[in-house]
PDB file of C-alpha atoms (C1' of nucleotides) in Angstrom:
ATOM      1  CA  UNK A   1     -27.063  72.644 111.759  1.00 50.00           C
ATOM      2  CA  UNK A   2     -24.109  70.907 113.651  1.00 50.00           C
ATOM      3  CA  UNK A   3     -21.156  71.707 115.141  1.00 56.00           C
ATOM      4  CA  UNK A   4     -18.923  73.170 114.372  1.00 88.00           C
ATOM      5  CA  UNK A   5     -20.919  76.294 114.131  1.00 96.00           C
ATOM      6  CA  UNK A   6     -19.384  77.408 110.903  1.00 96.00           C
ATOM      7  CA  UNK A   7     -20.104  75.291 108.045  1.00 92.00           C
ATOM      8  CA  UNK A   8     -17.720  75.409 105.678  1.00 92.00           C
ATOM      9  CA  UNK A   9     -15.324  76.942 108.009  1.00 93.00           C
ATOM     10  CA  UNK A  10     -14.475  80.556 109.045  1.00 94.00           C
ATOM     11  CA  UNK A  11     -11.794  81.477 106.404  1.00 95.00           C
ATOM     12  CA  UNK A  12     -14.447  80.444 103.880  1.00 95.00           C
ATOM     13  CA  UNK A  13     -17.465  82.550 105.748  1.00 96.00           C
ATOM     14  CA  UNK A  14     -15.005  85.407 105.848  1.00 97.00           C
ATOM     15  CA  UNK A  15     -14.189  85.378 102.128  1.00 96.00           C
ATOM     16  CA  UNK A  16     -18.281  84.945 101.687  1.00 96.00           C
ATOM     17  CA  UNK A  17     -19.361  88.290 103.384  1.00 97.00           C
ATOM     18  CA  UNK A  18     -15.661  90.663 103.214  1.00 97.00           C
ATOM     19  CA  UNK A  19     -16.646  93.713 101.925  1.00 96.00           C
ATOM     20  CA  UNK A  20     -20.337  93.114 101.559  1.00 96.00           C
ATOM     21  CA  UNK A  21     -23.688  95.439 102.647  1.00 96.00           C
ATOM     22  CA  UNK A  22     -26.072  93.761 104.748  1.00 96.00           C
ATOM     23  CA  UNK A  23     -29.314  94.998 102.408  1.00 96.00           C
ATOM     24  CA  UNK A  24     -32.198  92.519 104.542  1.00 96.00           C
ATOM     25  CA  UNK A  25     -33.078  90.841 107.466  1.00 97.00           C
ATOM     26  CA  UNK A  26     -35.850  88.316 107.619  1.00 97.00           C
ATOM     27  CA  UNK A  27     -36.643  85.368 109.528  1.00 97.00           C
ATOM     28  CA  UNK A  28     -38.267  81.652 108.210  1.00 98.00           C
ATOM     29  CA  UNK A  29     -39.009  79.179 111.067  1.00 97.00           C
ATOM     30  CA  UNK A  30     -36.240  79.337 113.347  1.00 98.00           C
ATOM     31  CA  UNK A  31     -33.525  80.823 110.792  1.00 98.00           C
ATOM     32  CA  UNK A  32     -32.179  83.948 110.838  1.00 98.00           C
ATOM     33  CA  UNK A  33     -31.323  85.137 107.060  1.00 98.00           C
ATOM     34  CA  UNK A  34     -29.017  87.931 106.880  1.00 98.00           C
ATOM     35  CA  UNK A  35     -28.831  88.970 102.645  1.00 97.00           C
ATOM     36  CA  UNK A  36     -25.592  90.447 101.448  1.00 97.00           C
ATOM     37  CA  UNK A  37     -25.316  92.982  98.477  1.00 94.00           C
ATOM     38  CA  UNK A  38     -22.091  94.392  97.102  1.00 87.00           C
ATOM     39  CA  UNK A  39     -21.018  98.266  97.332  1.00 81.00           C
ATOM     40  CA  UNK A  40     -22.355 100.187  94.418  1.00 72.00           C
ATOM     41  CA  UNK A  41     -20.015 101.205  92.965  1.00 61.00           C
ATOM     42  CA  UNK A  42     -19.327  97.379  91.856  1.00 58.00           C
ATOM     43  CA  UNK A  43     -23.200  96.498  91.210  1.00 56.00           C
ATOM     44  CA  UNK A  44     -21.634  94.550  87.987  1.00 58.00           C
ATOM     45  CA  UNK A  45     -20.782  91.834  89.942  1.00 55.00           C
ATOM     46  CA  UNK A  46     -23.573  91.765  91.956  1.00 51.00           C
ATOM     47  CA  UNK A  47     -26.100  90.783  88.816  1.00 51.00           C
ATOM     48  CA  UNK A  48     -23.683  87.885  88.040  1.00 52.00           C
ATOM     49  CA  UNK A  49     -22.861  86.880  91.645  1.00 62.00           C
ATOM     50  CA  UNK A  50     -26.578  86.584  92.605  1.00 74.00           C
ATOM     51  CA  UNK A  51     -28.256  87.262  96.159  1.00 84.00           C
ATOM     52  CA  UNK A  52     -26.291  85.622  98.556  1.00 95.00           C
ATOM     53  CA  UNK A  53     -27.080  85.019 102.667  1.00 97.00           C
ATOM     54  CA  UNK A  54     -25.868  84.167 105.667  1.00 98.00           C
ATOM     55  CA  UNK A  55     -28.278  81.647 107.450  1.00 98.00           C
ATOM     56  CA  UNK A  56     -28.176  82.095 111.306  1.00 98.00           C
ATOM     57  CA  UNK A  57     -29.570  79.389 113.877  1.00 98.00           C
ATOM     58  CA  UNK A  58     -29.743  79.672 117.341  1.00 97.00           C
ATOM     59  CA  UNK A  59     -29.988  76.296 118.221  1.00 97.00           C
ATOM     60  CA  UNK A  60     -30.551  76.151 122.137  1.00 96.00           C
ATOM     61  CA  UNK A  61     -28.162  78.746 123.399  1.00 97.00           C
ATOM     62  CA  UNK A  62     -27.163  81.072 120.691  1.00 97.00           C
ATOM     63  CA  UNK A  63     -27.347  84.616 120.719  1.00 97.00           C
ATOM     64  CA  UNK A  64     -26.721  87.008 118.075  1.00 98.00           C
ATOM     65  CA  UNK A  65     -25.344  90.168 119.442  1.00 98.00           C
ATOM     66  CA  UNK A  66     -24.958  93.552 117.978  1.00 97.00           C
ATOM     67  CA  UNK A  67     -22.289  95.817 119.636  1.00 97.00           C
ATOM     68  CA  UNK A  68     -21.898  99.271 119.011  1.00 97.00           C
ATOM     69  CA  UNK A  69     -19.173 100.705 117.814  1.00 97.00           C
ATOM     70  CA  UNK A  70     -16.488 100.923 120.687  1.00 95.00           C
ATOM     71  CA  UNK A  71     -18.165  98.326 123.056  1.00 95.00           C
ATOM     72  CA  UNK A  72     -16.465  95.671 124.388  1.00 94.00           C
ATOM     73  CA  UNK A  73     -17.395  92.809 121.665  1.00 91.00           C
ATOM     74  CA  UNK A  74     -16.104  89.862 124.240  1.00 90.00           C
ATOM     75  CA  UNK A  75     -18.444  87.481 125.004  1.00 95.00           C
ATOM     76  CA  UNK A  76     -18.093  84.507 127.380  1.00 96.00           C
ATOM     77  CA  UNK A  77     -19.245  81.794 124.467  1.00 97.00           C
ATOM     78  CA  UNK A  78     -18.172  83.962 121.594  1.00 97.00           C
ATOM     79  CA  UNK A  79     -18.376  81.647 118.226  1.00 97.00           C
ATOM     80  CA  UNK A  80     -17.837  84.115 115.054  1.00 97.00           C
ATOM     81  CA  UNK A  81     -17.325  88.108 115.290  1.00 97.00           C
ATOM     82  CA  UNK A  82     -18.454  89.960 112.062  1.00 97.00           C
ATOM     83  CA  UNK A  83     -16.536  93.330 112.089  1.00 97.00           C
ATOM     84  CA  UNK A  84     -19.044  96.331 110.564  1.00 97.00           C
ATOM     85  CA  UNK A  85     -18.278  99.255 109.003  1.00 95.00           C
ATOM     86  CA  UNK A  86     -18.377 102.102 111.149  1.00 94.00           C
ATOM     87  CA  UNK A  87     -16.839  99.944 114.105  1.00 95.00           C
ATOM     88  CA  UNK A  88     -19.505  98.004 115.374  1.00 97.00           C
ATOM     89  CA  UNK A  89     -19.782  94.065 115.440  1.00 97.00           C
ATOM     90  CA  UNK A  90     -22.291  91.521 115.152  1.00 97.00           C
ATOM     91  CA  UNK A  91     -21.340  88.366 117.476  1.00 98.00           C
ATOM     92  CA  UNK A  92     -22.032  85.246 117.359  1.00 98.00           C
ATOM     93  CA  UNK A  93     -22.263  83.180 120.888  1.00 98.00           C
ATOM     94  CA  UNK A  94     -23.460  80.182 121.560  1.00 97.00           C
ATOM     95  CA  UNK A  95     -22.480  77.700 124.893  1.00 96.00           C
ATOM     96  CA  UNK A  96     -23.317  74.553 123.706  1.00 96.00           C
ATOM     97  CA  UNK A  97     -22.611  75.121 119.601  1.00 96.00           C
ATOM     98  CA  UNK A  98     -25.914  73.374 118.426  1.00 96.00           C
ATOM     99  CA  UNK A  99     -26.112  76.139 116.326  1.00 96.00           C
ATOM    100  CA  UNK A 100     -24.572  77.790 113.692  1.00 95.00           C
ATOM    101  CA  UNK A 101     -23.703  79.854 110.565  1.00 97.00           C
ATOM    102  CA  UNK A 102     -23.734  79.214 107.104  1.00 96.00           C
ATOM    103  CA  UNK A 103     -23.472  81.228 103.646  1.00 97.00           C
ATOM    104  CA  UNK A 104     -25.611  79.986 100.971  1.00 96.00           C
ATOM    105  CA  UNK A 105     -26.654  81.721  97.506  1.00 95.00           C
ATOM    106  CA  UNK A 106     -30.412  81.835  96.923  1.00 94.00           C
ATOM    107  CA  UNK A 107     -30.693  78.400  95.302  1.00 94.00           C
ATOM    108  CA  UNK A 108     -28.788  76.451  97.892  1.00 94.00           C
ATOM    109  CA  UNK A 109     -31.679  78.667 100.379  1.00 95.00           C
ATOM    110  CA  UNK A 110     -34.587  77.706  98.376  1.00 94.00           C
ATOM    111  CA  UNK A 111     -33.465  73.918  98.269  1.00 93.00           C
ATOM    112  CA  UNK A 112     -33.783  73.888 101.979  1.00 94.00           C
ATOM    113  CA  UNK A 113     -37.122  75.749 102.647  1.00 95.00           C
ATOM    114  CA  UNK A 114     -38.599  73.143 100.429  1.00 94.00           C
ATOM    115  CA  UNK A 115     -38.357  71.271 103.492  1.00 94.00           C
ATOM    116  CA  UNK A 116     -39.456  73.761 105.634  1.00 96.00           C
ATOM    117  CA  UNK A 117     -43.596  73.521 106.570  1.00 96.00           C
ATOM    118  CA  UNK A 118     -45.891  76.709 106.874  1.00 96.00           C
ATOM    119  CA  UNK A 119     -45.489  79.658 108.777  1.00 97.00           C
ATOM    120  CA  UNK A 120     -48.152  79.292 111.188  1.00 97.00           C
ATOM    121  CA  UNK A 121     -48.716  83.488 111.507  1.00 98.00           C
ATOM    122  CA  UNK A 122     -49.061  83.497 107.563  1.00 97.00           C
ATOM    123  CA  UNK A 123     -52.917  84.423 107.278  1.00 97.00           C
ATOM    124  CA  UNK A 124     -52.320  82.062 104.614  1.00 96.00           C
ATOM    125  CA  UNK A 125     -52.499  79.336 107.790  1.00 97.00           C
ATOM    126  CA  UNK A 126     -55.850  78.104 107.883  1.00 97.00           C
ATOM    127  CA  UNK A 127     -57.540  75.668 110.432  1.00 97.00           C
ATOM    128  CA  UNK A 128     -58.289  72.920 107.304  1.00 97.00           C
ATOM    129  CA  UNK A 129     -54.297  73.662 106.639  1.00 96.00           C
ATOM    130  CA  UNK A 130     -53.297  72.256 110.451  1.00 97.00           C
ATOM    131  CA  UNK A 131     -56.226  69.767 110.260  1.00 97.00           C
ATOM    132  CA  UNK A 132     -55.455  68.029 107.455  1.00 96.00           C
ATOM    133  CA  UNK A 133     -51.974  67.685 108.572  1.00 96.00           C
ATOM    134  CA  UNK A 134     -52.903  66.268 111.463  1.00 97.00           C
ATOM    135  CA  UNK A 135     -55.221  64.004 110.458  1.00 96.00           C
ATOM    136  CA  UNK A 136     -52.782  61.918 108.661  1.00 94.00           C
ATOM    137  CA  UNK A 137     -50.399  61.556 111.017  1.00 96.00           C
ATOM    138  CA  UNK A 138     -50.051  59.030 114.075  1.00 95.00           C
ATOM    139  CA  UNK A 139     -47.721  60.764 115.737  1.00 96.00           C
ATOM    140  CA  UNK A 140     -48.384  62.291 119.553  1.00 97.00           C
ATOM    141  CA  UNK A 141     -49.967  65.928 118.706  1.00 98.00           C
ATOM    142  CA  UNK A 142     -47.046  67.608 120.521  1.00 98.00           C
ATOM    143  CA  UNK A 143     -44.071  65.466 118.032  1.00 97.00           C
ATOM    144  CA  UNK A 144     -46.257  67.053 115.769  1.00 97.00           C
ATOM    145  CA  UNK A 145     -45.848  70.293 116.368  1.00 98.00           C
ATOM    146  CA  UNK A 146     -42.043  70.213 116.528  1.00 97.00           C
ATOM    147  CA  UNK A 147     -42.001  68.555 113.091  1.00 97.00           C
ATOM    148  CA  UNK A 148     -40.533  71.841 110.937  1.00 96.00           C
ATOM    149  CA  UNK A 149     -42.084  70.205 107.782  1.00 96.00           C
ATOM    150  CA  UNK A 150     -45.585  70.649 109.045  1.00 97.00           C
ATOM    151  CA  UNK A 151     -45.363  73.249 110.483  1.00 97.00           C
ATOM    152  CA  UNK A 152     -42.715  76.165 110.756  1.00 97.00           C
ATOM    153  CA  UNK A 153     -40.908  76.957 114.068  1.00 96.00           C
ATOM    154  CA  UNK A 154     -42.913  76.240 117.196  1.00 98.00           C
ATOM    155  CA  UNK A 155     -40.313  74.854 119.768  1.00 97.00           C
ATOM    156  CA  UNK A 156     -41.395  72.862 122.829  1.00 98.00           C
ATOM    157  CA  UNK A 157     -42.628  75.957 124.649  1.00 98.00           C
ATOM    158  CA  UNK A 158     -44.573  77.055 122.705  1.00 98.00           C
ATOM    159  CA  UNK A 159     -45.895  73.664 121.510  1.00 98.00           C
ATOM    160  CA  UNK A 160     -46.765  73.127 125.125  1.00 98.00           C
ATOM    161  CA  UNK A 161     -48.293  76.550 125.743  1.00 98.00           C
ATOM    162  CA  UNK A 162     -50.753  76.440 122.663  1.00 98.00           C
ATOM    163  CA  UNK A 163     -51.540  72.350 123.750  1.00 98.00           C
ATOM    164  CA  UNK A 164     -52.682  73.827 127.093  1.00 98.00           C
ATOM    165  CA  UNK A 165     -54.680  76.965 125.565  1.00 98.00           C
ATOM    166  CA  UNK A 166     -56.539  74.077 122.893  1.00 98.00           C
ATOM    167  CA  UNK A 167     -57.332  72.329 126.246  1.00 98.00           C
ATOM    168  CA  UNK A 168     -55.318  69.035 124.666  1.00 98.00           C
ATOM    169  CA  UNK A 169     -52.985  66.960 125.755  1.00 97.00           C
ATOM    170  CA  UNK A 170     -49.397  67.198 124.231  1.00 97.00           C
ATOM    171  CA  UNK A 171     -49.673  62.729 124.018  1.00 96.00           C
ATOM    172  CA  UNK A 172     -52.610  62.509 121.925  1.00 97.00           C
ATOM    173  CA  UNK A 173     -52.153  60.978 118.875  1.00 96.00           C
ATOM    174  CA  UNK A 174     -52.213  63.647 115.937  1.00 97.00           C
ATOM    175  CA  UNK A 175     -55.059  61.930 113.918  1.00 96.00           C
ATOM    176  CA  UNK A 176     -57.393  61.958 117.133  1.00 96.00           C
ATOM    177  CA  UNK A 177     -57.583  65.529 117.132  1.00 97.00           C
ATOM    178  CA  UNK A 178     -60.953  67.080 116.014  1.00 97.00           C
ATOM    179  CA  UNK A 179     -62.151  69.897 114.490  1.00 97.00           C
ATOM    180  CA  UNK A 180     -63.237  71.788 117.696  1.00 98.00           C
ATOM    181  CA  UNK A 181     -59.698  70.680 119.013  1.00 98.00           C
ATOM    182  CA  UNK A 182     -57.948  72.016 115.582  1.00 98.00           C
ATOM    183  CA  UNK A 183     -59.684  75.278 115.980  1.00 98.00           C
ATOM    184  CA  UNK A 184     -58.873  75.990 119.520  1.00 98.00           C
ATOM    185  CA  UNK A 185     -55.175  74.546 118.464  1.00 98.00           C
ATOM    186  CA  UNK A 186     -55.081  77.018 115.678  1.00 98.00           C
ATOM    187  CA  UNK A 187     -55.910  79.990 118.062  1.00 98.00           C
ATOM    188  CA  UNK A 188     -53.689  78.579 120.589  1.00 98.00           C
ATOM    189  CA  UNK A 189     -50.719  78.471 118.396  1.00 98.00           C
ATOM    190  CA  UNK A 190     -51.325  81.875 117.238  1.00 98.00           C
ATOM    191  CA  UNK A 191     -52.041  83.624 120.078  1.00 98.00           C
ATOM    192  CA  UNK A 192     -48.861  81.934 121.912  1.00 98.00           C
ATOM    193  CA  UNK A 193     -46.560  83.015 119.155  1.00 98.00           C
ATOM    194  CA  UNK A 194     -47.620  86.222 118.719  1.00 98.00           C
ATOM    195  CA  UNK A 195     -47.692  87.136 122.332  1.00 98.00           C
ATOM    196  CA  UNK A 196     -44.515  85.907 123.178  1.00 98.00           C
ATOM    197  CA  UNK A 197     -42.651  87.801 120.260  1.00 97.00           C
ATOM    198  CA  UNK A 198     -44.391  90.967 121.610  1.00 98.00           C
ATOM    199  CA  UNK A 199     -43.057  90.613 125.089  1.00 98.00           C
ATOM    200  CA  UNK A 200     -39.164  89.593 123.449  1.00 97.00           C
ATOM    201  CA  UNK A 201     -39.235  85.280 123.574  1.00 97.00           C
ATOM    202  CA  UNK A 202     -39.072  83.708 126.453  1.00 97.00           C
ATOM    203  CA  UNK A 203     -35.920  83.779 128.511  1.00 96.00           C
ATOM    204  CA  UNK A 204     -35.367  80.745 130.806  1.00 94.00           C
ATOM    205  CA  UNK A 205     -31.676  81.184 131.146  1.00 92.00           C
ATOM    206  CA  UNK A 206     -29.488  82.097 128.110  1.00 89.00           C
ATOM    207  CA  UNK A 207     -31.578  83.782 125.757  1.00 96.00           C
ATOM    208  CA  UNK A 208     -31.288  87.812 124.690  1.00 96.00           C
ATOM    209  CA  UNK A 209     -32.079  89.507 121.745  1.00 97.00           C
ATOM    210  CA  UNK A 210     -29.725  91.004 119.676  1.00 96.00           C
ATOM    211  CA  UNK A 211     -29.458  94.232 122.119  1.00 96.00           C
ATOM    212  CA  UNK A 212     -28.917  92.092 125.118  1.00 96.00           C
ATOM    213  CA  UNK A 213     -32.489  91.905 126.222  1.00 97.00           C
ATOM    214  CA  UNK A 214     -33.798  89.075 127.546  1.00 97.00           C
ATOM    215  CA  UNK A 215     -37.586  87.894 126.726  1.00 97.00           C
ATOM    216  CA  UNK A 216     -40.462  88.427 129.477  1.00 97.00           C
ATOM    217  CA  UNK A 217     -42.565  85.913 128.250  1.00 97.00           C
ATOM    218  CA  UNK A 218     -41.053  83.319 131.022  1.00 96.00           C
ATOM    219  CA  UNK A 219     -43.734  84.903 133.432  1.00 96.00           C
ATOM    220  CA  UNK A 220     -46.773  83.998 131.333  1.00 97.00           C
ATOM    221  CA  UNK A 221     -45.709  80.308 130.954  1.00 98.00           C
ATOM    222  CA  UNK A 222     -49.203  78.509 131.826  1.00 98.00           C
ATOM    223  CA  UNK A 223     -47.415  74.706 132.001  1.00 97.00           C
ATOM    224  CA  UNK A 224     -43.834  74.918 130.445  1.00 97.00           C
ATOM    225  CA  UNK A 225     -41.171  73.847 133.002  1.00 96.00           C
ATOM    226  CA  UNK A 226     -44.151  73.917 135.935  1.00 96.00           C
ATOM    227  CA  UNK A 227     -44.119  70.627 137.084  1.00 96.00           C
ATOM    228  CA  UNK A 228     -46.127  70.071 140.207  1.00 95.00           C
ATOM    229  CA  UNK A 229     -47.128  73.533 140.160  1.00 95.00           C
ATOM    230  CA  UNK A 230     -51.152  74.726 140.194  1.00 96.00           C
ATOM    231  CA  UNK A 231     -52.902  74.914 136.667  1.00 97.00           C
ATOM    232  CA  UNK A 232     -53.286  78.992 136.470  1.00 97.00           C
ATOM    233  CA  UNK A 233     -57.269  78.071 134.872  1.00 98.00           C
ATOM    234  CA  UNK A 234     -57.796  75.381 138.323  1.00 97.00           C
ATOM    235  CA  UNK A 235     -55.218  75.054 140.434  1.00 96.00           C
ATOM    236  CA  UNK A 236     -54.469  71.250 139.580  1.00 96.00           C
ATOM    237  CA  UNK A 237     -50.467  70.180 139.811  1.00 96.00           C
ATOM    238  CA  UNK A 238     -48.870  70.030 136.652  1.00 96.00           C
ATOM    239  CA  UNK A 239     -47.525  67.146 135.310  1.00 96.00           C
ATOM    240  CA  UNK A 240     -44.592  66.079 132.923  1.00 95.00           C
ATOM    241  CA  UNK A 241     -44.436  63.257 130.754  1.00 95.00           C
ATOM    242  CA  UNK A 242     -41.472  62.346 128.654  1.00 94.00           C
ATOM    243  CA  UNK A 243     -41.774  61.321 124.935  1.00 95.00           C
ATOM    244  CA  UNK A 244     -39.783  61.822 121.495  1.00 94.00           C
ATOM    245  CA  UNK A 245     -36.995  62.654 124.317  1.00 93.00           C
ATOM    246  CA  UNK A 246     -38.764  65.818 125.321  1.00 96.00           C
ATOM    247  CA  UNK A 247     -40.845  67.197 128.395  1.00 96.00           C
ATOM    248  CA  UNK A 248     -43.997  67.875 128.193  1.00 97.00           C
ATOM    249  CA  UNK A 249     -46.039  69.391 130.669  1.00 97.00           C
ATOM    250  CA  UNK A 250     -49.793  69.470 130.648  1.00 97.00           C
ATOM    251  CA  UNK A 251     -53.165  70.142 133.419  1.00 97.00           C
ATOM    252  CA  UNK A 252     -54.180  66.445 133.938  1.00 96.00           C
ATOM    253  CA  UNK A 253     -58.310  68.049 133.800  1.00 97.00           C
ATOM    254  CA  UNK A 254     -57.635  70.935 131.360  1.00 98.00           C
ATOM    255  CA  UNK A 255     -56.154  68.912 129.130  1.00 98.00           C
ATOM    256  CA  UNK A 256     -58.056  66.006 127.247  1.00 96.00           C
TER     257      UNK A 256
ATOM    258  C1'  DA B   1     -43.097  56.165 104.567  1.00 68.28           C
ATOM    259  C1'  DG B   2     -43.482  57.599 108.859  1.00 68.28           C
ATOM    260  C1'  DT B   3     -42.126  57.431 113.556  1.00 68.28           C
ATOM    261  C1'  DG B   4     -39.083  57.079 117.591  1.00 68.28           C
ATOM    262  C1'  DT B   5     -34.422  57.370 119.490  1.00 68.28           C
ATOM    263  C1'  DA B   6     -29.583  58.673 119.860  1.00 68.28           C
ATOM    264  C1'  DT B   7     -26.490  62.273 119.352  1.00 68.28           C
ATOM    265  C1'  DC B   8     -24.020  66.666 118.849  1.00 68.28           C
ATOM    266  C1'  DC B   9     -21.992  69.943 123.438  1.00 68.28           C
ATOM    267  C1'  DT B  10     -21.587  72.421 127.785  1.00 68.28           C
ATOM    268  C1'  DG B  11     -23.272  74.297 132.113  1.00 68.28           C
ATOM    269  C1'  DC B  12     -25.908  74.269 135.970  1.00 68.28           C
ATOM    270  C1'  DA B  13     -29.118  72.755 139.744  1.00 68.28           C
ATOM    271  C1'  DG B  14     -30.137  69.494 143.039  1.00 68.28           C
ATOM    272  C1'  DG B  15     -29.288  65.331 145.816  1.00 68.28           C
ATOM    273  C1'  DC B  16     -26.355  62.978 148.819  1.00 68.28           C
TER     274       DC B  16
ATOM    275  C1'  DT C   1     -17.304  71.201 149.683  1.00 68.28           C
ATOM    276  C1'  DG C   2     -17.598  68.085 145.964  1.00 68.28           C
ATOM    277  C1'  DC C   3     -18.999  64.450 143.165  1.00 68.28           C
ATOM    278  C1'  DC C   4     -22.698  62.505 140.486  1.00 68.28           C
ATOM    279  C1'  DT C   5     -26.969  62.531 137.799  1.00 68.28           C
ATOM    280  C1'  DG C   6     -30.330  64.597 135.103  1.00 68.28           C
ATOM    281  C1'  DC C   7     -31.873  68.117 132.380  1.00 68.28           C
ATOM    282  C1'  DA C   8     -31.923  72.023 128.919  1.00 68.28           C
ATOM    283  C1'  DG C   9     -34.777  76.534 124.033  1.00 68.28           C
ATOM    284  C1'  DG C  10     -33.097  72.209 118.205  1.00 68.28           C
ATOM    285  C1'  DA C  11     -32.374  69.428 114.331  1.00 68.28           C
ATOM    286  C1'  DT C  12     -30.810  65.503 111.982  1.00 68.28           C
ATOM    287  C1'  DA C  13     -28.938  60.785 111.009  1.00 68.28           C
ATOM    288  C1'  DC C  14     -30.211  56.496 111.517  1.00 68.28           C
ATOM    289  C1'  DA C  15     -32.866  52.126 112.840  1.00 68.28           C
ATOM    290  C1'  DC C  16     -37.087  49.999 112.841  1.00 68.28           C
TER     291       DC C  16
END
DNA sequence: AGTGTATCCTGCAGGC
DNA sequence: TGCCTGCAGGATACAC
């Protein structure tokens, strides 16, 4: 998504969700998908209207804040304010605006996660499933990794973090990667992801949750953003390499 | 077709 | 102090 944050504009957005009941929450790679449903008392038009959603994306920097009812809903970035019933608000705020917010009935949705890889917590996620993606591609392992239509939402810290954990460089290309590789890349990537949403993401500067907490999983960062700093498994600096116009940071003997 | 790069935008840290 | 450069969690449009 692009700036400016609202596609389709904010008149249209607030037309899109007046008067509607949030009914879901769920999350598919890095979007956030907020379903609407209308009051009961006019269900009628909800058969012929269809499901509709609001598709939220962080971006870098945005943060999707709930504030109770009461609170002070000002925030320093503030993009788009949804006013709740009851008197609290759901904010949008975001410094940079890579972002954004758009409504989009079910079909519009399902046109774009045709695009969208697997989710690599799915048990459906197998080792073949990441290997044979791999294998046919020439690209460096890490590129790979970012790719959302190979796999779903693994961002450069975590694509680090689970390189480092497979004990393989973030530059190889992904074709070179064996099976012993894919199965400690398969672990990696699991275990990184799933710790990190149990301690909250990781917050490096911006990022909180929608209660205003930030993420703890900063601390356990093994080589993300630790240039010149001692491998945690043997002490060796490590070192940052640019490509694809990211960073990444691997253990020069860890990492083969 | 698949891969790499430029670009959207703003703030901040570090060097001089 | 203040100016300048580089860098940042993502995704996509475009050029080879």
């Amino acid at each position: 998504m692009k700036a400016d944050v609202v596609s389709g504009g904010g008149a249209r957005l607030a037309r899109a969700v007046h008067g509607r009941h949030i009914t879901g929450v769920r999350r598919r790679a890095k979007n956030i998908l907020i379903s609407l449903g209308v009051p009961s008392e006019s269900s009628g038009a909800a058969a012929t209207q269809g499901v509709r959603l609001v598709r939220v994306h962080l971006g870098m920097t945005g943060k999707l804040l709930f504030f109770p009812p009461r609170a002070r809903a000002q925030t320093r970035f503030l993009c788009v304010r949804f006013r709740l019933e009851g008197g609290g608000s759901l904010v949008y705020d975001d410094v940079r605006r890579f972002g954004g917010i758009e409504v989009l009935d079910q079909s519009a949705w399902a046109t774009k996660e045709r695009l969208i890889g697997p989710e690599p917590l799915e048990p459906a996620y197998r080792v073949e499933t990441l290997f044979a993606g791999m294998s046919a591609s020439r690209s460096p392992v890490r590129s790979w990794l970012l790719d959302g239509r190979k796999v779903a939402g693994i961002g450069n810290i975590y694509a680090n973090e689970a390189l480092f954990r497979a004990g393989v460089r973030p530059s190889r290309p992904a074709f070179e990667i064996d099976w012993a590789e894919a199965v400690r890349l398969h672990a990696g990537i699991r275990r990184t992801l799933s710790r990190a949403i149990q301690l909250g993401g990781t917050t490096l500067r911006d990022y909180v949750d929608a209660d205003g907490k930030r993420g703890q999983y900063a601390e356990n960062l093994a080589v993300y953003g630790r240039e010149g700093r001692p491998c945690p498994s043997c002490e060796e600096p490590i070192e940052r390499i640019v490509f694809g116009g990211r960073s990444a940071f691997f253990c020069p003997t860890c990492q083969s």
